Amino acid sequence: IEHEIGVGGLWPLQTGRLSEDLDLFCDVVEVLHDLVSRPVDRWYHTWSECGWYHSNFSIETGRTIYRRRVNQLLKRSDIGLRLADSGEDVGRLIRVTDEARTQLVDAVLARGDGDGCLELRY
């Protein structure tokens, strides 16, 4: 985390430090998205009740689950941000808009007509 955002002493995460600095909070949320993955396989090591071992990690599945869970938490806050689920901003915090505006942007992006321009007709 320190290497990615240039701030030391963040791990283990301290809620007080993150709640005092919105920019730092946003940086941590985004870098955790970039670093997360989900184990595909696991096995239990019984010796001395050692516990579960995980292997074969899926980056995309981990990131999808992370975005869903973080967005659920952010939706309950008044911060007005969420992690983008698609496009070039995927995994980045973006401003929340109303549902109609979100659907309009999604429709324009889905068109994929190449020039990225939206023709308005009156």
Tab-separated table of C-alpha atoms in Angstrom:
chain	number	residue	atom	x	y	z
A	1	ILE	CA	0.000	0.000	0.000
A	2	GLU	CA	2.816	2.380	0.877
A	3	HIS	CA	4.490	1.708	-2.471
A	4	GLU	CA	1.282	2.362	-4.418
A	5	ILE	CA	0.099	5.580	-2.728
A	6	GLY	CA	3.303	6.870	-1.125
A	7	VAL	CA	2.007	7.027	2.451
A	8	GLY	CA	3.626	4.906	5.129
A	9	GLY	CA	2.302	3.365	8.317
A	10	LEU	CA	-1.190	2.609	7.033
A	11	TRP	CA	-1.257	-1.107	7.805
A	12	PRO	CA	-2.990	-2.258	9.852
A	13	LEU	CA	-5.691	0.183	8.820
A	14	GLN	CA	-6.672	2.721	11.470
A	15	THR	CA	-10.221	4.052	11.161
A	16	GLY	CA	-9.353	7.302	12.918
A	17	ARG	CA	-6.617	8.147	10.444
A	18	LEU	CA	-8.775	7.300	7.432
A	19	SER	CA	-11.795	9.217	8.705
A	20	GLU	CA	-9.717	12.379	9.181
A	21	ASP	CA	-8.445	12.494	5.600
A	22	LEU	CA	-10.957	11.878	2.782
A	23	ASP	CA	-8.256	11.818	0.100
A	24	LEU	CA	-6.300	9.177	2.015
A	25	PHE	CA	-9.490	7.157	2.563
A	26	CYS	CA	-10.244	7.246	-1.181
A	27	ASP	CA	-6.681	6.256	-2.076
A	28	VAL	CA	-6.823	3.259	0.280
A	29	VAL	CA	-10.215	2.098	-1.039
A	30	GLU	CA	-8.921	2.247	-4.623
A	31	VAL	CA	-5.568	0.573	-3.947
A	32	LEU	CA	-7.247	-2.245	-2.034
A	33	HIS	CA	-9.415	-2.791	-5.125
A	34	ASP	CA	-6.286	-3.116	-7.229
A	35	LEU	CA	-4.647	-5.578	-4.812
A	36	VAL	CA	-7.582	-7.847	-3.934
A	37	SER	CA	-8.207	-11.333	-5.311
A	38	ARG	CA	-10.392	-14.277	-4.338
A	39	PRO	CA	-9.067	-17.754	-3.671
A	40	VAL	CA	-10.442	-20.421	-5.982
A	41	ASP	CA	-9.124	-23.457	-4.125
A	42	ARG	CA	-8.582	-24.132	-0.433
A	43	TRP	CA	-7.612	-26.986	1.817
A	44	TYR	CA	-7.603	-27.480	5.542
A	45	HIS	CA	-4.335	-28.225	7.278
A	46	THR	CA	-5.174	-30.328	10.339
A	47	TRP	CA	-1.769	-30.337	12.033
A	48	SER	CA	-2.042	-28.353	15.271
A	49	GLU	CA	-5.310	-26.873	13.989
A	50	CYS	CA	-3.296	-24.793	11.556
A	51	GLY	CA	-6.321	-23.763	9.478
A	52	TRP	CA	-7.237	-23.088	5.871
A	53	TYR	CA	-4.729	-22.620	3.084
A	54	HIS	CA	-5.805	-20.884	-0.133
A	55	SER	CA	-4.454	-21.095	-3.680
A	56	ASN	CA	-5.280	-20.294	-7.318
A	57	PHE	CA	-6.583	-16.756	-6.936
A	58	SER	CA	-9.052	-14.981	-9.235
A	59	ILE	CA	-8.339	-11.275	-9.510
A	60	GLU	CA	-11.529	-10.365	-11.415
A	61	THR	CA	-13.833	-12.290	-9.079
A	62	GLY	CA	-12.163	-10.737	-6.053
A	63	ARG	CA	-12.462	-7.242	-7.484
A	64	THR	CA	-16.131	-7.762	-8.394
A	65	ILE	CA	-16.976	-8.916	-4.872
A	66	TYR	CA	-14.925	-6.083	-3.357
A	67	ARG	CA	-16.717	-3.440	-5.458
A	68	ARG	CA	-20.134	-4.855	-4.556
A	69	ARG	CA	-19.408	-4.910	-0.816
A	70	VAL	CA	-17.694	-1.527	-0.688
A	71	ASN	CA	-20.499	0.045	-2.721
A	72	GLN	CA	-23.052	-1.347	-0.266
A	73	LEU	CA	-21.174	0.373	2.562
A	74	LEU	CA	-20.716	3.624	0.642
A	75	LYS	CA	-24.422	3.711	-0.252
A	76	ARG	CA	-25.260	3.849	3.466
A	77	SER	CA	-22.959	6.849	3.943
A	78	ASP	CA	-23.338	10.480	2.917
A	79	ILE	CA	-19.995	10.536	1.119
A	80	GLY	CA	-21.619	10.564	-2.353
A	81	LEU	CA	-19.113	8.174	-3.937
A	82	ARG	CA	-19.074	4.633	-5.271
A	83	LEU	CA	-16.616	2.375	-7.057
A	84	ALA	CA	-17.183	2.305	-10.811
A	85	ASP	CA	-18.218	-1.136	-12.097
A	86	SER	CA	-17.343	-0.627	-15.752
A	87	GLY	CA	-15.478	1.478	-18.250
A	88	GLU	CA	-12.054	3.002	-17.887
A	89	ASP	CA	-12.863	4.090	-14.314
A	90	VAL	CA	-13.573	0.556	-13.039
A	91	GLY	CA	-12.355	0.315	-9.465
A	92	ARG	CA	-12.075	4.082	-9.085
A	93	LEU	CA	-14.297	6.159	-6.843
A	94	ILE	CA	-16.766	8.250	-8.796
A	95	ARG	CA	-19.539	10.622	-7.781
A	96	VAL	CA	-22.974	9.107	-7.324
A	97	THR	CA	-25.674	10.410	-9.638
A	98	ASP	CA	-29.395	9.824	-9.786
A	99	GLU	CA	-30.656	6.637	-11.438
A	100	ALA	CA	-31.898	8.322	-14.632
A	101	ARG	CA	-28.531	9.977	-15.261
A	102	THR	CA	-26.707	6.720	-14.589
A	103	GLN	CA	-28.913	4.895	-17.110
A	104	LEU	CA	-28.268	7.608	-19.710
A	105	VAL	CA	-24.502	7.334	-19.301
A	106	ASP	CA	-24.672	3.528	-19.441
A	107	ALA	CA	-26.765	3.699	-22.640
A	108	VAL	CA	-24.306	6.073	-24.302
A	109	LEU	CA	-21.348	3.902	-23.329
A	110	ALA	CA	-23.118	0.758	-24.526
A	111	ARG	CA	-23.744	2.259	-27.980
A	112	GLY	CA	-20.091	1.944	-28.841
A	113	ASP	CA	-20.427	3.912	-32.062
A	114	GLY	CA	-16.751	4.765	-32.018
A	115	ASP	CA	-16.642	8.558	-31.836
A	116	GLY	CA	-17.999	8.911	-28.294
A	117	CYS	CA	-20.273	11.786	-29.353
A	118	LEU	CA	-23.891	11.995	-28.344
A	119	GLU	CA	-26.257	13.509	-30.869
A	120	LEU	CA	-29.071	15.476	-29.279
A	121	ARG	CA	-32.296	15.924	-31.254
A	122	TYR	CA	-35.037	18.372	-30.370
